[in-house]
Coordinates of C-alpha atoms in Angstrom, one line a residue:
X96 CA 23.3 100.4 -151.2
X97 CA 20.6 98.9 -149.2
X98 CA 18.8 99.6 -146.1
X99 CA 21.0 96.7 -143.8
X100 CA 24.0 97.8 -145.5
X101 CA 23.5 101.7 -144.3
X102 CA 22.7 100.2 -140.7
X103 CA 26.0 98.2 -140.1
X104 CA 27.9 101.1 -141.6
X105 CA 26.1 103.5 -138.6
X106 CA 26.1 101.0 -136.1
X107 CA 29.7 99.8 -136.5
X108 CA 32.0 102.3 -135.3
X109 CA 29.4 102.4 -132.7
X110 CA 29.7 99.4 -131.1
X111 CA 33.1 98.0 -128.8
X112 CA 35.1 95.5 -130.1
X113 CA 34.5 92.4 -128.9
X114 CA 35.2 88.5 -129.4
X115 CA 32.1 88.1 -130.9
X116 CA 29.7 90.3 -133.0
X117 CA 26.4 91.8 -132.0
X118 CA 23.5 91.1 -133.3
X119 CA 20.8 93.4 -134.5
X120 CA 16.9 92.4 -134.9
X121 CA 14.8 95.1 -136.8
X122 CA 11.2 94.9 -138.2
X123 CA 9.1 97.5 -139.3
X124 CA 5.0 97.7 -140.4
X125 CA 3.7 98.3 -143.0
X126 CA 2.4 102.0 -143.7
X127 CA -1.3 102.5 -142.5
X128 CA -3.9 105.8 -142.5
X129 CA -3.9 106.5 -139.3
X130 CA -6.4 109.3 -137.7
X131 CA -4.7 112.6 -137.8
X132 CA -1.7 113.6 -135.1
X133 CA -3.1 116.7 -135.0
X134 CA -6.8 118.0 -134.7
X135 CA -7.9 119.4 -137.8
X136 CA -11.6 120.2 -137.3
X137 CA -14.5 117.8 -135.8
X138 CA -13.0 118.3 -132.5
X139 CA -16.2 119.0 -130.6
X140 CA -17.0 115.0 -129.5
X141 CA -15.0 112.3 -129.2
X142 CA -14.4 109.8 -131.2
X143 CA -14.4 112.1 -134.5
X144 CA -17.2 111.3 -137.0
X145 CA -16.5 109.5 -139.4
X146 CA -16.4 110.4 -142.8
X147 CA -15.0 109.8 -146.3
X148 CA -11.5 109.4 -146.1
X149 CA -9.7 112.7 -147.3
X150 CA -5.9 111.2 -148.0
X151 CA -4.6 115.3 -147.1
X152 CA -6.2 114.8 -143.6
X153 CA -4.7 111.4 -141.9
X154 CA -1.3 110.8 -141.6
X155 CA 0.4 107.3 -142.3
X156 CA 1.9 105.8 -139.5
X157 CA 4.9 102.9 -139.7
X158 CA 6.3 101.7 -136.8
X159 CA 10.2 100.9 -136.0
X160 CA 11.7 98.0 -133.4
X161 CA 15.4 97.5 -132.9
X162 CA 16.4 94.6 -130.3
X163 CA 20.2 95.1 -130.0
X164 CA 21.8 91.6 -128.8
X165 CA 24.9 90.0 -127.3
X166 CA 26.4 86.4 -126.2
X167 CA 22.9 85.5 -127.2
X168 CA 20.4 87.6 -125.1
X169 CA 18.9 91.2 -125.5
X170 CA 20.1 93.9 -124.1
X171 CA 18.6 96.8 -125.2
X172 CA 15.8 97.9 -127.6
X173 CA 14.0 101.1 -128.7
X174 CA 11.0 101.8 -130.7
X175 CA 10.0 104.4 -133.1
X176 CA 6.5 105.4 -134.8
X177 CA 6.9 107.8 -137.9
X178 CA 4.3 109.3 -138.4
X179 CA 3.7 111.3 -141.9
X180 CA 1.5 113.9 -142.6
X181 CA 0.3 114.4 -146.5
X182 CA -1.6 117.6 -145.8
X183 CA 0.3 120.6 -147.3
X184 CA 2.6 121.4 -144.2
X185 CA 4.3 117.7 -144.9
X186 CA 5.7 117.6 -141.6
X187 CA 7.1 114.3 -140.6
X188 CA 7.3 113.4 -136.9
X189 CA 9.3 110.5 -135.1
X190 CA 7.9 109.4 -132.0
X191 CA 10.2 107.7 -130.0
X192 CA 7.6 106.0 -127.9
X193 CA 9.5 103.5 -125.7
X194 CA 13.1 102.0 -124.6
X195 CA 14.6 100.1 -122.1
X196 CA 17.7 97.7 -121.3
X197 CA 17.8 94.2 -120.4
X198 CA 20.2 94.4 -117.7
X199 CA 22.1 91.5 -118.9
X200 CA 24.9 92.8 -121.3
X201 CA 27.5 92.5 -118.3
X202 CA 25.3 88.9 -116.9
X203 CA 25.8 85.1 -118.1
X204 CA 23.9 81.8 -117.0
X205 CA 22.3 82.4 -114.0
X206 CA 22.6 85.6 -113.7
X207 CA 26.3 85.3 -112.9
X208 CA 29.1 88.1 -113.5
X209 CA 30.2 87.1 -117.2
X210 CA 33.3 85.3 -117.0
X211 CA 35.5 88.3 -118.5
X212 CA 35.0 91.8 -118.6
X213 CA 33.2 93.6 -121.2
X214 CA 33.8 96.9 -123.1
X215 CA 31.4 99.3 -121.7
X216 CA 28.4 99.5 -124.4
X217 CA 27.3 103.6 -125.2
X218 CA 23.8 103.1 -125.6
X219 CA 23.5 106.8 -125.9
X220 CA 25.6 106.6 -129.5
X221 CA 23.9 103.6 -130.2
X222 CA 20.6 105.4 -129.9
X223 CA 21.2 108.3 -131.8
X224 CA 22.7 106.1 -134.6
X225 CA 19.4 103.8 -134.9
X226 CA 17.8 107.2 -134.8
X227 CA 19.8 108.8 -138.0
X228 CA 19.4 105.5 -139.6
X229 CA 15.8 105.6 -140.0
X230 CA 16.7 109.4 -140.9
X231 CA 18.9 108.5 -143.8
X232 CA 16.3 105.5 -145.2
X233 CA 12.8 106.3 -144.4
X234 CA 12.5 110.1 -144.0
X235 CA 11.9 112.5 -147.1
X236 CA 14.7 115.1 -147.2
X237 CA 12.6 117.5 -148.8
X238 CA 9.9 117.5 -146.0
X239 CA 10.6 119.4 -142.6
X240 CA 10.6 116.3 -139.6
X241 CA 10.7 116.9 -136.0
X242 CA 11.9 114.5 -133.1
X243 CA 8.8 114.1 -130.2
X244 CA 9.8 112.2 -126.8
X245 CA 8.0 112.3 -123.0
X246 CA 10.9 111.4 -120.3
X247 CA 10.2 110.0 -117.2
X248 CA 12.3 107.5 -115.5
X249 CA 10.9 103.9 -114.7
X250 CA 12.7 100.3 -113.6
X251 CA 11.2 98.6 -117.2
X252 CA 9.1 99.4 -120.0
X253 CA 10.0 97.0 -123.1
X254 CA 11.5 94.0 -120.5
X255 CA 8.9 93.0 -117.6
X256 CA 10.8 92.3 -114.1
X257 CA 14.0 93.5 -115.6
X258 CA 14.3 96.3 -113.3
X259 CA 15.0 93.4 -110.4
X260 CA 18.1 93.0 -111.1
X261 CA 20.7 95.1 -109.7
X262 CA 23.1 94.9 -112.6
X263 CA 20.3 97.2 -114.2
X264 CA 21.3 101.0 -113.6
X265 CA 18.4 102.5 -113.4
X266 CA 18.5 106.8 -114.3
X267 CA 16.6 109.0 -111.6
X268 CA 14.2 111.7 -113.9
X269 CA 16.4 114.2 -114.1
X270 CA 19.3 112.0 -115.2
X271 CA 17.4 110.8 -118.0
X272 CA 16.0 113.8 -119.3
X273 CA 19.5 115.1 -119.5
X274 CA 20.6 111.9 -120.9
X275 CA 17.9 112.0 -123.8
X276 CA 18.6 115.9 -124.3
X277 CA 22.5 114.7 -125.2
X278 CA 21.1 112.1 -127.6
X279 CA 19.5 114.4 -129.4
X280 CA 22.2 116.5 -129.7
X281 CA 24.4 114.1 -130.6
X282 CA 22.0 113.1 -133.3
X283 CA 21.8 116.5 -135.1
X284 CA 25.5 117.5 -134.7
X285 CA 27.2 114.2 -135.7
X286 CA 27.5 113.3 -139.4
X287 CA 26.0 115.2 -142.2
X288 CA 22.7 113.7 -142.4
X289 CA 21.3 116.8 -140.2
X290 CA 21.4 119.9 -142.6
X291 CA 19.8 122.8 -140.5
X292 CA 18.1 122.8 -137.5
X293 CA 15.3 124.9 -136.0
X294 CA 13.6 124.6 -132.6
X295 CA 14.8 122.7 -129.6
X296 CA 12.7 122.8 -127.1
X297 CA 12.4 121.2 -123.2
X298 CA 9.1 121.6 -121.1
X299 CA 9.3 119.9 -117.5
X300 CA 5.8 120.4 -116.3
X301 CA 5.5 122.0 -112.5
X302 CA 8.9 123.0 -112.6
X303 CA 10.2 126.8 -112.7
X304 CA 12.3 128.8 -115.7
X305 CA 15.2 128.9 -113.7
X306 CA 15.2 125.1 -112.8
X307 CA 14.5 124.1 -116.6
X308 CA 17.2 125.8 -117.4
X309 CA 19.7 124.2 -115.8
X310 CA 18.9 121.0 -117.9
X311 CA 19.4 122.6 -121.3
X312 CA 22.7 121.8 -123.1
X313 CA 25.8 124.2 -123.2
X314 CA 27.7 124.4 -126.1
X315 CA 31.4 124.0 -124.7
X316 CA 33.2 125.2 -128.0
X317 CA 33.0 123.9 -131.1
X318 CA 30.5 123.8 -133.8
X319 CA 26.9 122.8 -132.3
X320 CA 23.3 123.1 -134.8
X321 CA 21.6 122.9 -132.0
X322 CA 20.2 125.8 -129.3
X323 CA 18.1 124.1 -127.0
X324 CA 15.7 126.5 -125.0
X325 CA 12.0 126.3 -122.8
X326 CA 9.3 125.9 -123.9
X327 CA 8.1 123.5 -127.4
X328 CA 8.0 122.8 -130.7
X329 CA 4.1 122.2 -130.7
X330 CA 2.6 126.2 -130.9
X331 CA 4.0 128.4 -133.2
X332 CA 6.4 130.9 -131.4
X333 CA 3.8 133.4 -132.6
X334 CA 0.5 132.4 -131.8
X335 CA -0.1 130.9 -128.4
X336 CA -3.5 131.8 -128.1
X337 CA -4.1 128.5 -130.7
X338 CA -6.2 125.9 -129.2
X339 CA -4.2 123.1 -127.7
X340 CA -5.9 120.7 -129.6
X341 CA -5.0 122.5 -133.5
X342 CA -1.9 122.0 -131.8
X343 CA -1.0 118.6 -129.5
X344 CA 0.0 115.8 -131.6
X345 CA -2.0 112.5 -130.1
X346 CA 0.8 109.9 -130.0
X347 CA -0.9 106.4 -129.4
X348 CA -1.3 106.0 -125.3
X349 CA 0.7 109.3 -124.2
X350 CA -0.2 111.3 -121.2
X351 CA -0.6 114.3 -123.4
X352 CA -3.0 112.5 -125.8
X353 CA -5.4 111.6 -122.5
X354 CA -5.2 115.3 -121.4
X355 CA -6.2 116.0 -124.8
X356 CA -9.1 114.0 -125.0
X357 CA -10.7 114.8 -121.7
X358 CA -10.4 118.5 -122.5
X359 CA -12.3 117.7 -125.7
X360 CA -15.0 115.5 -123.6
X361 CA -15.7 118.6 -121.1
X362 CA -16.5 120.5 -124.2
X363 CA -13.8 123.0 -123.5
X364 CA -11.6 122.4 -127.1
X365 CA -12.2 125.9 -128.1
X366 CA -11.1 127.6 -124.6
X367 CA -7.4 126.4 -123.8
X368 CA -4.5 127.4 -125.1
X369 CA -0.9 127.1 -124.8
X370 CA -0.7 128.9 -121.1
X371 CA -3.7 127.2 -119.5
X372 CA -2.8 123.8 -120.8
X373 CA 0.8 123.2 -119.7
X374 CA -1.2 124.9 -116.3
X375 CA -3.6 122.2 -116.2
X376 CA -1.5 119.5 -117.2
X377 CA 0.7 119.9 -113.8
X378 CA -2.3 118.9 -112.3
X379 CA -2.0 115.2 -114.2
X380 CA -1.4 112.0 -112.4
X381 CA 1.9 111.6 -114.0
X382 CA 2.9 115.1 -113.5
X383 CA 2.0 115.7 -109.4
X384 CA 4.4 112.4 -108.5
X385 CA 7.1 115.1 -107.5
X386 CA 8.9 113.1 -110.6
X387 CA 10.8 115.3 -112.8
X388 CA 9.0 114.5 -116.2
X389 CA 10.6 115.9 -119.5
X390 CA 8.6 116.8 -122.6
X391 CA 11.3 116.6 -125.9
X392 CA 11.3 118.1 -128.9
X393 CA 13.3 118.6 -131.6
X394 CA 12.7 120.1 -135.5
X395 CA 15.2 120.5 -138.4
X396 CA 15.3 119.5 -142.1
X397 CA 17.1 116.4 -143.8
X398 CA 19.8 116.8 -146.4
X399 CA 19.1 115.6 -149.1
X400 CA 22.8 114.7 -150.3
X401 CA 23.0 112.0 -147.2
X402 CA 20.0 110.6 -147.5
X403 CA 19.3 107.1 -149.4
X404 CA 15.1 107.6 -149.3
X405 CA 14.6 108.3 -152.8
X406 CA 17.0 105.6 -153.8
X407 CA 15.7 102.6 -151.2
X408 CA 12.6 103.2 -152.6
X409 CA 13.0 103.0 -156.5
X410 CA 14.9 99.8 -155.7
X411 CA 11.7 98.5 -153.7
X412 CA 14.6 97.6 -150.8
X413 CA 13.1 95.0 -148.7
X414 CA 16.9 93.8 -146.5
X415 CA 14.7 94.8 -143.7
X416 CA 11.9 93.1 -142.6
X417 CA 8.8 94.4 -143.5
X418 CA 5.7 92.9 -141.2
X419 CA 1.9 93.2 -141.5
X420 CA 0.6 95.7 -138.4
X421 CA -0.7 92.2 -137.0
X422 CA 2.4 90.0 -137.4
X423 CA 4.3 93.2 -135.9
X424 CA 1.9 93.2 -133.2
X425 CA 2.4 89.4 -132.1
X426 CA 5.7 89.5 -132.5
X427 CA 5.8 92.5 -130.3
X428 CA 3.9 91.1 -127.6
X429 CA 5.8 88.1 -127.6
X430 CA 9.5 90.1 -126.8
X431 CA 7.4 92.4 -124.2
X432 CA 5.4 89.6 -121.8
X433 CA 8.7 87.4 -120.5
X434 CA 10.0 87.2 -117.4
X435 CA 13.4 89.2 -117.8
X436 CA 14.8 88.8 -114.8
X437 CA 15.3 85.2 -115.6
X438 CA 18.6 85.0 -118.2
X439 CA 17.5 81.5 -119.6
X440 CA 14.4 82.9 -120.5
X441 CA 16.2 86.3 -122.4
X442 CA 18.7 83.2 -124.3
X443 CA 15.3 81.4 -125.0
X444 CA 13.3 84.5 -126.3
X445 CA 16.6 85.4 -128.4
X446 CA 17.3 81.8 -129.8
X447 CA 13.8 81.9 -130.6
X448 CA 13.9 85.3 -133.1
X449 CA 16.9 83.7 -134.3
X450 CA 14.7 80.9 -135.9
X451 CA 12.0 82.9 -136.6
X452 CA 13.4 85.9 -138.1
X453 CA 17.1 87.2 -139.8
X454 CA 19.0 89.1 -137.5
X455 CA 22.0 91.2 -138.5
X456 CA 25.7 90.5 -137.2
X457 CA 27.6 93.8 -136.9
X458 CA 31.0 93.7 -135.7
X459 CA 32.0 96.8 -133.8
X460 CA 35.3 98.8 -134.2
X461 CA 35.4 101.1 -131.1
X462 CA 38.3 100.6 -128.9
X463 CA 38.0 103.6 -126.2
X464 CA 35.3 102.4 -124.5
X465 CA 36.5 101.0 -120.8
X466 CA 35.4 98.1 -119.4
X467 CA 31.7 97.9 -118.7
X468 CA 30.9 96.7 -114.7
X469 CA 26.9 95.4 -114.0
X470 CA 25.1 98.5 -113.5
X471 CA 27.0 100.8 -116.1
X472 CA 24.9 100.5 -118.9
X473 CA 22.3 103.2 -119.2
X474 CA 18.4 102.4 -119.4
X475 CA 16.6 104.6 -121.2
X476 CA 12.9 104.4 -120.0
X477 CA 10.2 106.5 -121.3
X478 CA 6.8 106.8 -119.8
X479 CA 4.1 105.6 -122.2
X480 CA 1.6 103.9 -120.5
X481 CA -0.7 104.5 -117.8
X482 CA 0.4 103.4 -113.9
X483 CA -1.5 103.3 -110.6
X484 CA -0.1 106.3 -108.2
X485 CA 2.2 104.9 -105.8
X486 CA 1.1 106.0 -101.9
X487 CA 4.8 107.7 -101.7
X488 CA 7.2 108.6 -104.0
X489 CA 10.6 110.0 -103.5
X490 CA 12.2 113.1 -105.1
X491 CA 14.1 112.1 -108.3
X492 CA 16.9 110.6 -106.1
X493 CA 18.5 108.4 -108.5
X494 CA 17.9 104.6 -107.9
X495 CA 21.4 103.5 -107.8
X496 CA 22.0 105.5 -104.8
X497 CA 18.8 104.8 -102.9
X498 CA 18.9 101.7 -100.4
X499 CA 15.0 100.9 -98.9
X500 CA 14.5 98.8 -96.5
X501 CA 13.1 95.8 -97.5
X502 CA 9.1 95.2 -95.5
X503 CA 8.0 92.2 -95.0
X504 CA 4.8 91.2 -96.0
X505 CA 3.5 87.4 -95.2
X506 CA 5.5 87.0 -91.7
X507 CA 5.1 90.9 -90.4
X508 CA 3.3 90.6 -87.0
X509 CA -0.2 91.5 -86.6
X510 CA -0.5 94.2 -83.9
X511 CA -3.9 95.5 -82.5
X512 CA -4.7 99.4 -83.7
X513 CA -6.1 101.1 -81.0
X514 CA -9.3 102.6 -81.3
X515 CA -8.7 106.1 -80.2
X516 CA -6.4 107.9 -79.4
X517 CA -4.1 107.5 -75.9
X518 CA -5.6 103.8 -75.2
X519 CA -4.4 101.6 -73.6
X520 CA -3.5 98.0 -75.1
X521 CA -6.8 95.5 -73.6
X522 CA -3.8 92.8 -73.0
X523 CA -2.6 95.2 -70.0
X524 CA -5.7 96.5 -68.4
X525 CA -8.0 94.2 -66.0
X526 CA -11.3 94.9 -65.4
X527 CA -13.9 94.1 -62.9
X528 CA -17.3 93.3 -63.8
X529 CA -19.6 95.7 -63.4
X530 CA -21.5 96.0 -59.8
X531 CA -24.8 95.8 -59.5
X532 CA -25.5 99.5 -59.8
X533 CA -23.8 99.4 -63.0
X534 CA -20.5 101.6 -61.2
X535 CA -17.3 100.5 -62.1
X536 CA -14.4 100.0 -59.6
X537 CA -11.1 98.9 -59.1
X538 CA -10.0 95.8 -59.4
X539 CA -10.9 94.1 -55.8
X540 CA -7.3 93.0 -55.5
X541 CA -5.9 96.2 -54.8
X542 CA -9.3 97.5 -52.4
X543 CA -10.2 96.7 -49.2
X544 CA -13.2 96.7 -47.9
X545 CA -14.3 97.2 -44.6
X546 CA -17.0 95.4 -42.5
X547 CA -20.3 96.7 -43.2
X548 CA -21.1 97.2 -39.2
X549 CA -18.4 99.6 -38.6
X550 CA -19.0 101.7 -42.4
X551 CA -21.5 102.3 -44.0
X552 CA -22.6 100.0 -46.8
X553 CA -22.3 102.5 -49.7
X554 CA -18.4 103.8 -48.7
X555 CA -15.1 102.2 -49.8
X556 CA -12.0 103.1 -48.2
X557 CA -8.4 102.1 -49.8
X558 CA -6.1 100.2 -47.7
X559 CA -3.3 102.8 -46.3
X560 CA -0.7 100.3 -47.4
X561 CA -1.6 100.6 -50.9
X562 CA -0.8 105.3 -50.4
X563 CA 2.8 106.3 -50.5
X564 CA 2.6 109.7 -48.2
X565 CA 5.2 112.5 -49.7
X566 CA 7.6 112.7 -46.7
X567 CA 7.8 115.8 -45.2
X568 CA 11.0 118.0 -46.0

């Protein structure tokens, strides 16, 4: 069986049935020695030293895109890094560093309503089915793998400007963190590929026990492998006083990787561990936003009866695309820099795979899904890049159900600050110019003066007509 086959057969009873099939676009790299995830010595300046290249102490890194499409635009895509360590703990890690919706899987030209309702598209399943996929194909079963993921909500990640349009439902931070903590459930506890699973662990920097826990999963009956708890799957249980940095893995542009590196920088490598960095990491840009920001992991073991890994690769199975880092990389940039708030420019951008590249028709089977309405289909947005600190935030109130007030910005009137404090607006206020002693005085309308032979010159009097007396009671 190969590799597209086993995709279609996951992805199928997946997917609504509709008049016309989906269409999936998947690449992956090509393997390549990357520095390791994890610190493993020659931590005390940064960039490491360079050395000979010991193949037990870098990892090999391949990276995974899937662009799911429909009516002949994107709707939704995700990407994966695998990263696998050949040092003798074997461990094999899956990144799942970003993914984000289109918000045109309900649209049609111009942006329009499509002309007939759709069957709601369960991204959710269709996640966690990409995800055991890659499980079943390019994962060794007889190595221990763990599922890494850093939730925080956004309006686009893979699809610039996307996040305009208001068929786009947009998750608040705690919605999506609870939305990626079913995923992974649902990856582990549906089908047989999962044999046993260990830790599963959520860590919402800033946030309190109690308040973490009321995100974690409960099992309402029925078998469940899964037992999620605080904390993560990083330190052993055993031995929190390891350094954070024989410990963090550094995922490629992740908040935790940039913490990483400045603590190596201040020289202070040596000095935290587990308690003082999830303390010091609260203190992050991307963790003081008053955004609830989830840190996912997840670790179990492969069986070996399911999976196809040892098979796909005696056959040398190429039925999906295997690209050079730099193709990937163009190819990658060319999907991620489009204008997506424009539908004629998603049809282009698709049309254009379509000539480029083979994409894979699946059909889908599913018939309970109801009908899908713009703004039903779930993004699911994870931070992974730096962004500039908005000057206010709101609290994890989720975007659908938040209305702001459009301000204007080219034709908002100019209005004079004051300089201080209770003064009054020049426009209002008349003044005299000053007398020739440099005194200042009321404004010779309202004053006057009387003759100089009968006063003398120095004294002003106000006229009487210009003093309201209090009457007498």
């Amino acid at each position: 069986m190969s590799a597209k086959t086993v995709l279609i057969e996951e992805l199928k009873p997946l997917l609504p049935a509709t008049e016309i099939p989906f269409a999936v676009f998947y690449w992956k790299t090509k393997g390549k020695r990357v520095r390791p995830l994890v610190f493993r010595g020659g931590y005390k300046t940064l960039p490491e030293k360079k050395s000979k290249v010991d193949p037990a102490s870098t990892d090999v890194l391949t990276t995974h895109f899937v662009a799911l499409t429909y009516a002949g635009v994107i709707v939704y895509a995700i990407e994966i890094e695998v990263y696998d360590h050949l040092g003798p703990d074997g461990i094999q890690t899956l990144f799942v560093s970003k993914a984000d919706t289109t918000g045109h899987y309900t649209l049609g030209p111009g942006n329009k309503p499509a002309t007939a309702p759709r069957p709601k598209l369960a991204l959710g399943d269709v996640t966690s089915g990409i995800i055991r996929f890659i499980l079943k194909c390019y994962v060794d079963p007889t190595r221990p793998v763990r599922i890494c993921l850093f939730a925080r909500a956004e309006k686009q990640y893979l699809f610039p400007l996307s996040g305009d349009l208001p068929s786009k439902h947009v998750l608040s931070g705690a919605k999506l963190i609870r939305w990626w903590l079913k995923v992974l459930s649902n990856t582990v506890n549906n089908g047989a590929i999962v044999e046993k699973v260990g830790r599963a662990r959520l860590q919402i920097p800033g946030n309190e026990p109690h308040t973490i826990r009321s995100y974690l999963p409960v099992n309402a009956g029925g078998e469940s492998k899964t037992n999620w708890q605080i904390g993560d799957v990083f330190w052993p249980d055993d031995k929190p006083e390891l350094p954070a940095v024989k410990c963090i893995p550094r995922f490629k542009d992740d908040p935790l990787t940039r913490f990483l590196d400045n603590i190596v920088n201040d020289r202070r490598a040596d000095t935290v561990d587990k308690k003082r960095f999830w303390m010091e990491l609260e203190t992050q840009q991307e963790f003081r936003l008053s955004f609830e920001v989830g840190v996912i992991g997840i670790e179990f073991s492969v069986n070996p009866v399911e999976s196809f890994y040892q098979q796909l690769r005696k056959a040398k199975d190429e039925s999906i695309p295997t690209l050079k880092n730099r193709s990937f990389d163009s190819l990658r940039e060319f999907i991620t820099t489009l204008d997506y708030s424009s539908y004629e420019v998603n049809q282009h951008a698709t049309e254009t795979l379509s000539r480029r590249n083979s994409k894979i028709e699946i059909a889908g089977t599913r018939t309970d899904t109801p009908v899908d309405t713009p703004g039903d289909v779930q993004p699911t947005t994870l931070l992974a890049v730096k962004r500039k600190r908005p000057e206010t935030v709101a609290r994890s109130l989720d975007a659908s159900i938040v209305k702001r007030k459009a301000v204007p910005v080219q034709n908002k009137p100019v209005v004079d600050t004051p300089l201080a404090a209770n003064t009054l607006d020049t426009s209002i206020i008349r003044k005299k110019p000053k007398t020739e002693q440099g005194v200042r005085s009321l404004d010779a309308s309202l004053i006057r003066k009387k003759p100089a032979s009968d006063t003398p010159a120095e004294t002003t009097m106000l006229d009487t007509s210009l003093i309201r007396k209090k009457s007498k009671s």
